[in-house]
Tab-separated table of C-alpha atoms in Angstrom:
chain	number	residue	atom	x	y	z
A	1	MET	CA	116.425	119.218	100.028
A	2	LEU	CA	113.163	119.232	101.969
A	3	TYR	CA	112.060	116.336	104.140
A	4	LEU	CA	108.803	115.350	105.778
A	5	ASP	CA	107.790	112.622	108.193
A	6	ARG	CA	104.417	110.896	108.004
A	7	PRO	CA	101.489	112.524	109.854
A	8	ALA	CA	101.659	110.707	113.174
A	9	TRP	CA	101.857	113.469	115.790
A	10	PRO	CA	98.453	114.201	117.401
A	11	ALA	CA	97.581	117.738	118.496
A	12	ARG	CA	94.427	119.850	118.481
A	13	GLY	CA	92.312	117.000	117.104
A	14	ARG	CA	94.530	116.431	114.040
A	15	LEU	CA	97.604	114.505	112.982
A	16	TRP	CA	100.746	116.445	112.060
A	17	SER	CA	103.980	115.986	110.132
A	18	HIS	CA	107.261	117.837	110.512
A	19	LEU	CA	108.806	119.594	107.504
A	20	ILE	CA	112.531	120.435	107.481
A	21	SER	CA	115.280	121.610	105.146
A	22	ASP	CA	118.850	120.366	105.307
A	23	VAL	CA	120.008	123.373	103.271
A	24	SER	CA	118.712	126.571	104.907
A	25	SER	CA	115.895	128.214	106.801
A	26	ALA	CA	115.258	130.349	103.708
A	27	GLU	CA	114.589	127.213	101.635
A	28	LEU	CA	112.264	125.902	104.350
A	29	HIS	CA	110.283	129.157	104.595
A	30	ALA	CA	109.936	129.448	100.798
A	31	PHE	CA	108.648	125.877	100.520
A	32	ALA	CA	106.232	126.343	103.417
A	33	GLU	CA	104.881	129.504	101.795
A	34	ALA	CA	104.344	127.648	98.489
A	35	LEU	CA	102.576	124.929	100.470
A	36	GLY	CA	100.316	127.504	102.118
A	37	ALA	CA	101.607	126.856	105.623
A	38	PRO	CA	101.259	129.903	107.897
A	39	ARG	CA	104.412	131.300	109.498
A	40	ARG	CA	102.940	130.496	112.934
A	41	ALA	CA	103.423	126.802	112.019
A	42	PHE	CA	107.205	127.341	112.215
A	43	ASP	CA	108.759	125.972	115.417
A	44	ARG	CA	112.503	126.780	115.812
A	45	ASP	CA	113.787	124.548	112.976
A	46	HIS	CA	110.751	122.927	111.355
A	47	TYR	CA	107.173	123.499	110.261
A	48	ASP	CA	104.268	121.549	111.699
A	49	ILE	CA	102.196	120.437	108.699
A	50	PRO	CA	98.657	119.067	109.129
A	51	ALA	CA	97.825	115.709	107.550
A	52	GLU	CA	95.567	117.500	105.034
A	53	ARG	CA	98.653	119.166	103.459
A	54	TYR	CA	100.882	116.089	103.523
A	55	ALA	CA	100.072	114.916	99.978
A	56	MET	CA	100.635	118.411	98.575
A	57	ALA	CA	104.016	118.668	100.323
A	58	VAL	CA	105.061	115.374	98.730
A	59	HIS	CA	103.720	116.534	95.361
A	60	LEU	CA	105.778	119.742	95.632
A	61	GLY	CA	108.931	117.713	96.232
A	62	ALA	CA	109.387	116.985	99.936
A	63	ARG	CA	111.015	113.599	100.490
A	64	VAL	CA	109.278	111.356	103.055
A	65	VAL	CA	111.602	109.943	105.721
A	66	PRO	CA	111.135	108.459	109.202
A	67	SER	CA	111.037	110.913	112.125
A	68	ARG	CA	114.417	109.781	113.448
A	69	GLU	CA	115.930	110.528	110.058
A	70	LEU	CA	114.522	114.087	110.204
A	71	VAL	CA	116.370	114.720	113.446
A	72	ARG	CA	119.562	113.170	112.086
A	73	LEU	CA	119.370	115.342	108.945
A	74	LEU	CA	118.764	118.502	110.966
A	75	ARG	CA	121.697	117.791	113.249
A	76	ALA	CA	124.001	116.948	110.338
A	77	SER	CA	123.038	120.177	108.536
A	78	GLY	CA	123.729	122.331	111.589
A	79	LEU	CA	120.172	123.721	111.459
A	80	ARG	CA	118.858	121.932	114.582
A	81	ARG	CA	117.672	124.413	117.232
A	82	PRO	CA	116.844	122.560	120.470
A	83	LYS	CA	114.444	124.215	122.912
A	84	HIS	CA	117.060	124.586	125.631
A	85	LEU	CA	119.200	126.715	123.274
A	86	THR	CA	116.407	128.955	121.969
A	87	HIS	CA	114.736	130.047	125.218
A	88	PRO	CA	116.745	131.813	127.932
A	89	THR	CA	116.492	130.284	131.364
A	90	PRO	CA	115.373	132.546	134.237
């Protein structure tokens, strides 16, 4: 299943949502491609989706949940990739 929070995260003059999968990274990448999200929007375990694509993501089947629920779902799925585990420390 794919999940999305509401566009509430400001950056670069826009509001952003987070898109996740609780099944696999492959499912997430396939959905993001169908949505037209560039691969550079992928950040470790989620895609950053601009508010302009929010309605389309919902239309394509992403379920809207609160941000805290996104994190809970990622952790429960085993797909969460925290920053401190993805970047080696010097």
